[in-house]
Coordinates of N, CA, C and O in Angstrom, one line a residue:
X1 N -36.4 -42.1 -79.5 CA -36.1 -42.9 -78.4 C -36.1 -41.9 -77.3 O -36.5 -42.6 -76.2
X2 N -35.4 -40.6 -77.3 CA -35.4 -39.6 -76.5 C -37.1 -39.4 -75.9 O -37.1 -39.1 -74.6
X3 N -37.6 -39.2 -76.8 CA -39.1 -39.2 -76.5 C -39.9 -40.1 -75.5 O -40.6 -40.0 -74.7
X4 N -39.4 -41.5 -76.0 CA -39.8 -42.5 -75.0 C -39.3 -42.7 -73.6 O -40.2 -42.7 -72.9
X5 N -38.2 -42.2 -73.4 CA -37.8 -42.1 -72.2 C -38.4 -40.9 -71.4 O -39.0 -40.7 -70.3
X6 N -38.4 -39.8 -72.0 CA -39.3 -38.4 -71.4 C -40.6 -38.9 -71.2 O -41.1 -38.9 -70.0
X7 N -41.3 -40.0 -72.0 CA -42.6 -40.2 -71.9 C -42.7 -41.5 -70.5 O -43.4 -41.3 -69.5
X8 N -41.6 -42.2 -70.5 CA -41.4 -42.6 -69.2 C -41.3 -42.4 -67.9 O -41.8 -42.7 -67.1
X9 N -40.5 -41.2 -67.9 CA -40.3 -40.4 -66.7 C -41.4 -40.1 -66.2 O -42.0 -39.8 -65.2
X10 N -42.4 -39.3 -67.5 CA -43.7 -38.6 -66.9 C -44.8 -39.8 -66.5 O -45.3 -39.4 -65.3
X11 N -44.7 -40.9 -67.0 CA -45.3 -41.8 -66.4 C -45.1 -42.2 -64.9 O -46.3 -42.6 -64.2
X12 N -43.6 -42.4 -64.7 CA -43.4 -42.8 -63.6 C -43.5 -41.6 -62.5 O -44.0 -41.7 -61.4
X13 N -43.3 -40.3 -62.6 CA -43.8 -39.3 -62.1 C -45.4 -39.1 -61.8 O -45.8 -39.2 -60.4
X14 N -46.3 -39.5 -62.6 CA -47.6 -39.7 -62.6 C -48.0 -40.7 -61.5 O -48.9 -40.5 -60.7
X15 N -47.8 -41.9 -61.6 CA -47.6 -43.0 -60.8 C -47.2 -42.5 -59.3 O -47.8 -42.9 -58.0
X16 N -46.3 -41.9 -59.3 CA -45.4 -41.5 -57.6 C -46.7 -40.7 -57.1 O -47.3 -40.6 -55.9
X17 N -47.2 -39.5 -57.9 CA -48.2 -38.5 -57.3 C -49.5 -39.3 -57.2 O -50.2 -38.9 -56.3
X18 N -49.8 -40.3 -57.8 CA -51.0 -41.1 -57.9 C -50.9 -41.9 -56.5 O -51.7 -41.8 -55.5
X19 N -49.6 -42.3 -56.2 CA -49.6 -43.1 -55.0 C -49.6 -42.0 -53.7 O -50.4 -42.2 -52.8
X20 N -49.5 -40.8 -53.7 CA -49.2 -40.0 -52.9 C -50.6 -39.2 -52.8 O -51.2 -39.3 -51.4
X21 N -51.6 -39.4 -53.5 CA -52.8 -38.9 -53.9 C -53.7 -40.1 -52.6 O -54.6 -39.9 -52.0
X22 N -53.4 -41.3 -53.3 CA -53.9 -42.3 -52.1 C -53.8 -42.4 -50.9 O -54.7 -42.6 -49.9
X23 N -52.3 -42.0 -50.5 CA -51.9 -41.9 -49.1 C -52.8 -40.9 -48.5 O -53.3 -41.1 -47.2
X24 N -52.8 -39.4 -48.8 CA -53.6 -38.4 -48.6 C -55.1 -39.0 -48.5 O -55.5 -38.3 -47.5
X25 N -55.7 -39.6 -49.2 CA -56.9 -40.3 -49.4 C -57.2 -41.0 -48.0 O -58.3 -40.9 -47.2
X26 N -56.2 -41.8 -47.8 CA -56.6 -42.7 -46.5 C -56.3 -41.9 -45.3 O -56.8 -42.3 -44.2
X27 N -55.2 -41.2 -45.2 CA -55.3 -40.3 -44.1 C -56.4 -39.3 -43.7 O -56.9 -39.4 -42.7
X28 N -57.3 -38.9 -44.8 CA -58.5 -38.0 -44.5 C -59.2 -39.0 -44.3 O -60.0 -38.5 -43.1
X29 N -59.2 -40.0 -44.5 CA -60.5 -41.1 -44.3 C -60.3 -41.4 -42.9 O -61.3 -41.4 -41.8
X30 N -58.8 -41.6 -42.1 CA -59.0 -41.9 -40.9 C -59.0 -40.8 -40.1 O -59.5 -41.3 -38.9
X31 N -58.8 -39.6 -40.4 CA -59.3 -38.5 -39.7 C -60.3 -38.3 -39.7 O -61.2 -37.8 -38.3
X32 N -61.2 -38.5 -40.7 CA -62.9 -38.3 -40.7 C -63.3 -39.3 -39.6 O -64.2 -39.0 -39.0
X33 N -63.1 -40.5 -39.5 CA -63.4 -41.5 -38.4 C -63.2 -41.3 -37.1 O -63.8 -41.2 -36.2
X34 N -62.0 -40.6 -36.8 CA -61.9 -39.9 -35.5 C -62.4 -38.9 -35.4 O -62.9 -38.9 -34.0
X35 N -62.6 -38.1 -36.2 CA -63.4 -36.8 -35.8 C -65.0 -37.6 -35.7 O -65.7 -37.2 -34.3
X36 N -65.6 -38.4 -36.1 CA -67.0 -39.2 -36.1 C -67.1 -39.8 -34.7 O -68.0 -39.4 -33.9
X37 N -65.9 -40.3 -34.3 CA -65.8 -41.0 -32.7 C -65.7 -39.9 -31.6 O -66.4 -40.1 -30.7
X38 N -65.0 -38.8 -32.1 CA -64.7 -37.6 -31.2 C -66.2 -37.3 -30.9 O -67.0 -37.0 -29.7
X39 N -66.9 -37.1 -31.9 CA -68.5 -36.6 -32.2 C -69.3 -37.4 -31.1 O -70.2 -36.8 -30.3
X40 N -68.9 -38.5 -31.3 CA -69.7 -39.4 -30.7 C -70.0 -39.4 -29.2 O -70.6 -39.6 -28.6
X41 N -68.9 -39.6 -28.6 CA -68.1 -39.5 -27.4 C -69.0 -38.2 -26.8 O -69.0 -38.4 -25.9
X42 N -68.6 -37.4 -27.6 CA -69.3 -35.9 -26.9 C -70.6 -36.1 -26.9 O -71.3 -35.5 -25.6
X43 N -71.3 -36.7 -27.9 CA -72.7 -36.5 -27.7 C -73.3 -37.2 -26.3 O -74.2 -37.1 -25.7
X44 N -72.5 -38.8 -26.4 CA -72.9 -39.5 -25.1 C -72.2 -39.0 -24.1 O -73.2 -39.2 -22.9
X45 N -71.4 -38.4 -23.8 CA -71.1 -37.4 -22.4 C -72.1 -36.4 -22.2 O -72.1 -36.2 -21.0
X46 N -72.6 -35.6 -23.0 CA -73.6 -35.0 -22.9 C -74.9 -35.3 -22.3 O -75.8 -34.7 -21.6
X47 N -75.1 -36.7 -22.2 CA -76.1 -37.3 -22.1 C -76.1 -37.8 -20.7 O -77.3 -38.3 -20.0
X48 N -75.0 -38.0 -20.1 CA -74.6 -38.4 -18.7 C -74.7 -37.0 -17.6 O -74.7 -36.0 -18.2
X49 N -75.2 -37.3 -16.6 CA -75.4 -36.7 -15.4 C -73.8 -36.4 -14.9 O -73.0 -37.0 -15.0
X50 N -74.0 -35.0 -14.6 CA -72.4 -34.4 -14.2 C -71.8 -35.1 -13.1 O -70.6 -35.1 -13.0
X51 N -72.6 -35.9 -12.2 CA -72.2 -36.7 -11.1 C -71.8 -37.7 -11.2 O -71.2 -38.7 -10.6
X52 N -72.1 -38.3 -12.5 CA -72.1 -39.7 -12.9 C -70.3 -40.3 -13.2 O -69.5 -39.3 -13.4
X53 N -69.8 -41.2 -12.8 CA -68.6 -41.8 -12.9 C -68.1 -41.7 -14.6 O -69.0 -42.3 -15.0
X54 N -67.1 -41.1 -14.8 CA -66.9 -41.0 -15.9 C -65.4 -41.4 -16.3 O -64.3 -41.5 -15.6
X55 N -65.2 -42.5 -17.5 CA -63.9 -43.2 -17.5 C -63.2 -42.8 -18.9 O -64.0 -43.0 -19.6
X56 N -61.9 -42.8 -18.9 CA -61.1 -42.7 -20.4 C -60.0 -43.7 -20.4 O -59.7 -44.0 -19.6
X57 N -59.6 -44.2 -21.5 CA -58.7 -44.9 -21.8 C -57.6 -44.3 -21.7 O -57.1 -43.2 -22.3
X58 N -56.3 -45.0 -21.3 CA -55.0 -44.6 -21.5 C -54.3 -45.6 -21.8 O -53.9 -46.6 -20.7
X59 N -54.0 -46.2 -23.1 CA -53.5 -47.4 -23.4 C -54.3 -48.7 -23.0 O -55.6 -48.6 -23.3
X60 N -53.8 -49.6 -22.2 CA -54.8 -50.5 -21.7 C -55.6 -50.3 -20.5 O -56.2 -51.0 -20.1
X61 N -55.2 -49.1 -19.8 CA -56.0 -48.6 -18.6 C -57.3 -47.8 -18.9 O -57.3 -47.1 -19.7
X62 N -58.1 -48.2 -17.8 CA -59.6 -47.1 -17.9 C -59.2 -46.4 -16.7 O -58.7 -46.9 -15.6
X63 N -59.1 -45.0 -16.7 CA -59.0 -43.9 -15.9 C -59.9 -43.3 -15.1 O -60.7 -42.7 -16.2
X64 N -60.4 -43.1 -14.1 CA -61.6 -42.4 -13.7 C -61.2 -40.8 -13.8 O -60.2 -40.4 -13.4
X65 N -62.4 -40.0 -14.4 CA -61.9 -38.8 -14.5 C -63.2 -37.9 -14.6 O -64.5 -38.6 -14.2
X66 N -63.3 -36.5 -14.4 CA -64.5 -35.8 -14.6 C -65.3 -35.9 -15.9 O -64.3 -35.8 -16.9
X67 N -66.6 -35.5 -15.6 CA -67.3 -35.2 -17.0 C -66.6 -34.0 -17.5 O -66.3 -34.2 -18.9
X68 N -66.2 -32.6 -17.0 CA -65.9 -31.9 -17.7 C -64.4 -31.8 -18.1 O -64.2 -31.2 -19.1
X69 N -63.7 -32.4 -17.4 CA -62.6 -33.1 -18.0 C -62.5 -33.7 -19.1 O -61.5 -33.4 -20.2
X70 N -63.3 -34.7 -19.1 CA -63.5 -35.5 -20.5 C -63.9 -34.7 -21.7 O -63.5 -34.8 -22.6
X71 N -65.0 -33.7 -21.0 CA -65.4 -33.0 -22.4 C -64.2 -32.0 -23.2 O -64.1 -31.9 -24.2
X72 N -63.6 -31.6 -22.0 CA -62.6 -30.7 -22.4 C -61.7 -31.3 -23.2 O -61.4 -30.8 -24.2
X73 N -61.0 -32.6 -23.1 CA -60.3 -33.5 -23.7 C -60.5 -33.5 -24.7 O -60.0 -33.4 -26.2
X74 N -61.9 -34.0 -25.2 CA -62.7 -34.3 -26.3 C -62.8 -33.1 -27.2 O -62.6 -33.4 -28.9
X75 N -63.0 -32.1 -26.9 CA -63.2 -30.6 -27.6 C -61.7 -30.2 -28.4 O -61.9 -30.1 -29.3
X76 N -60.7 -30.4 -27.5 CA -59.4 -30.3 -27.7 C -59.1 -31.3 -28.7 O -58.6 -30.6 -30.0
X77 N -59.1 -32.6 -28.5 CA -58.7 -33.5 -29.5 C -59.9 -33.2 -31.0 O -59.3 -33.0 -32.3
X78 N -60.8 -32.7 -31.2 CA -61.6 -32.4 -32.4 C -61.6 -31.1 -33.0 O -61.4 -31.0 -34.1
X79 N -60.9 -30.2 -31.9 CA -60.5 -29.2 -32.7 C -59.1 -29.1 -33.6 O -58.4 -28.9 -34.6
X80 N -58.3 -30.3 -33.0 CA -56.8 -30.7 -33.4 C -57.0 -31.4 -34.8 O -56.7 -31.1 -35.6
X81 N -58.3 -32.3 -34.6 CA -58.3 -33.2 -35.7 C -58.9 -32.5 -36.9 O -58.9 -32.8 -37.9
X82 N -59.7 -31.3 -36.7 CA -60.6 -30.6 -37.7 C -59.3 -29.6 -38.3 O -59.2 -29.7 -39.5
X83 N -58.7 -29.3 -37.7 CA -57.0 -28.6 -38.2 C -56.4 -29.7 -39.2 O -56.2 -29.2 -40.2
X84 N -56.2 -30.9 -38.4 CA -55.7 -32.0 -39.3 C -56.4 -32.2 -40.7 O -55.8 -32.2 -41.7
X85 N -57.4 -32.1 -40.7 CA -58.5 -32.3 -41.8 C -58.3 -31.2 -42.9 O -58.5 -31.7 -44.3
X86 N -58.2 -30.2 -42.5 CA -58.2 -29.0 -43.3 C -56.5 -29.0 -43.9 O -56.2 -28.5 -45.2
X87 N -55.9 -29.4 -43.3 CA -54.4 -29.4 -43.8 C -54.0 -30.8 -44.9 O -54.0 -30.4 -45.9
X88 N -54.9 -31.5 -44.5 CA -55.0 -32.9 -45.6 C -56.2 -32.3 -46.8 O -55.4 -32.9 -47.8
X89 N -57.0 -31.5 -46.5 CA -57.9 -31.2 -48.0 C -57.0 -30.3 -48.9 O -57.2 -30.6 -49.9
X90 N -55.8 -29.2 -48.1 CA -55.1 -28.5 -48.8 C -54.0 -29.4 -49.6 O -54.1 -29.3 -50.8
X91 N -53.6 -30.4 -49.1 CA -52.8 -31.2 -49.7 C -53.3 -32.1 -50.9 O -52.8 -32.3 -51.8
X92 N -54.7 -32.7 -50.6 CA -55.2 -33.2 -51.6 C -55.9 -32.5 -52.7 O -55.6 -32.6 -54.1
X93 N -56.1 -31.0 -52.8 CA -55.9 -30.3 -53.8 C -54.8 -30.1 -54.5 O -54.9 -30.0 -55.7
X94 N -53.6 -29.8 -53.8 CA -52.5 -29.5 -54.5 C -52.3 -31.1 -55.3 O -51.7 -30.7 -56.9
X95 N -52.5 -32.0 -54.7 CA -52.1 -33.4 -55.5 C -52.9 -33.7 -56.7 O -52.7 -34.0 -57.8
X96 N -54.2 -33.3 -56.2 CA -55.3 -33.7 -57.6 C -54.8 -32.6 -58.7 O -55.0 -33.2 -59.9
X97 N -54.7 -31.1 -58.6 CA -54.1 -30.1 -59.5 C -52.9 -31.0 -60.0 O -53.0 -30.9 -61.8
X98 N -52.0 -31.3 -59.3 CA -50.7 -31.9 -60.2 C -50.9 -33.1 -61.1 O -50.3 -33.3 -61.8
X99 N -51.9 -34.0 -60.5 CA -52.4 -35.1 -61.3 C -53.0 -35.0 -62.5 O -52.5 -35.5 -63.8
X100 N -53.8 -33.9 -62.4 CA -54.3 -33.1 -63.7 C -53.4 -32.8 -64.9 O -53.6 -33.2 -65.8
X101 N -52.5 -32.2 -63.8 CA -51.4 -31.6 -64.9 C -50.6 -32.6 -65.7 O -50.4 -32.9 -67.0
X102 N -50.3 -33.4 -64.9 CA -49.6 -34.3 -65.4 C -50.1 -35.4 -66.4 O -49.7 -35.8 -67.4
X103 N -51.5 -35.7 -65.9 CA -52.3 -36.5 -67.1 C -52.4 -35.9 -68.7 O -52.5 -36.5 -69.3
X104 N -52.5 -34.4 -68.4 CA -52.6 -33.8 -69.6 C -51.3 -33.8 -70.2 O -51.3 -33.8 -71.4
X105 N -50.2 -33.6 -69.6 CA -49.2 -33.8 -70.4 C -48.8 -35.0 -71.1 O -47.9 -35.1 -72.1
X106 N -49.3 -36.3 -70.3 CA -49.1 -37.4 -70.5 C -49.7 -37.8 -72.0 O -49.3 -38.3 -72.8
X107 N -51.0 -37.3 -71.8 CA -51.8 -37.5 -73.1 C -51.2 -36.6 -74.3 O -51.5 -37.1 -75.4
X108 N -50.7 -35.5 -74.0 CA -50.0 -34.8 -75.2 C -49.1 -35.6 -75.7 O -48.8 -35.3 -76.8
X109 N -48.1 -35.9 -74.9 CA -47.0 -36.7 -74.9 C -47.2 -37.9 -76.1 O -46.5 -38.2 -77.2
X110 N -47.9 -38.6 -75.6 CA -48.6 -39.7 -76.0 C -49.1 -39.6 -77.5 O -48.9 -40.4 -78.7
X111 N -49.8 -38.5 -77.9 CA -50.4 -38.4 -79.1 C -49.3 -37.4 -80.1 O -48.9 -38.1 -81.2
X112 N -48.5 -36.7 -79.5 CA -47.2 -36.7 -80.3 C -46.3 -37.9 -80.8 O -45.9 -37.7 -82.0
X113 N -46.4 -38.6 -80.0 CA -45.5 -40.1 -80.3 C -46.4 -40.7 -81.2 O -45.8 -41.4 -82.3
X114 N -47.7 -40.8 -81.2 CA -48.8 -41.8 -82.4 C -48.4 -41.0 -83.7 O -48.5 -41.8 -85.0
X115 N -47.8 -40.0 -83.7 CA -48.0 -38.8 -85.2 C -46.6 -38.7 -85.7 O -45.5 -39.4 -85.5

């Protein structure tokens, strides 16, 4: 009886960590999309003439800005996103490791119950 309760607790913990892993994967995907968008914007900006008008969005508004300011803003954003991605990847490694550990523990506990 006690073993079943222990197994149920381990299973619940495994499911919680699995949900955390899914959440982290979604965060990583979102950051990857934002990085790609920033890179595309920088690429397009590099193709424009220095004297050409450049606009950036600020909520529902388009605001006129300089190419240099836009490039600087995009580079800052890209740098921040890359740091965020590294942090998420570290979390992902920890969660994956924890999931593997819990999975091994669950398998061992289930085998012991069958015997």
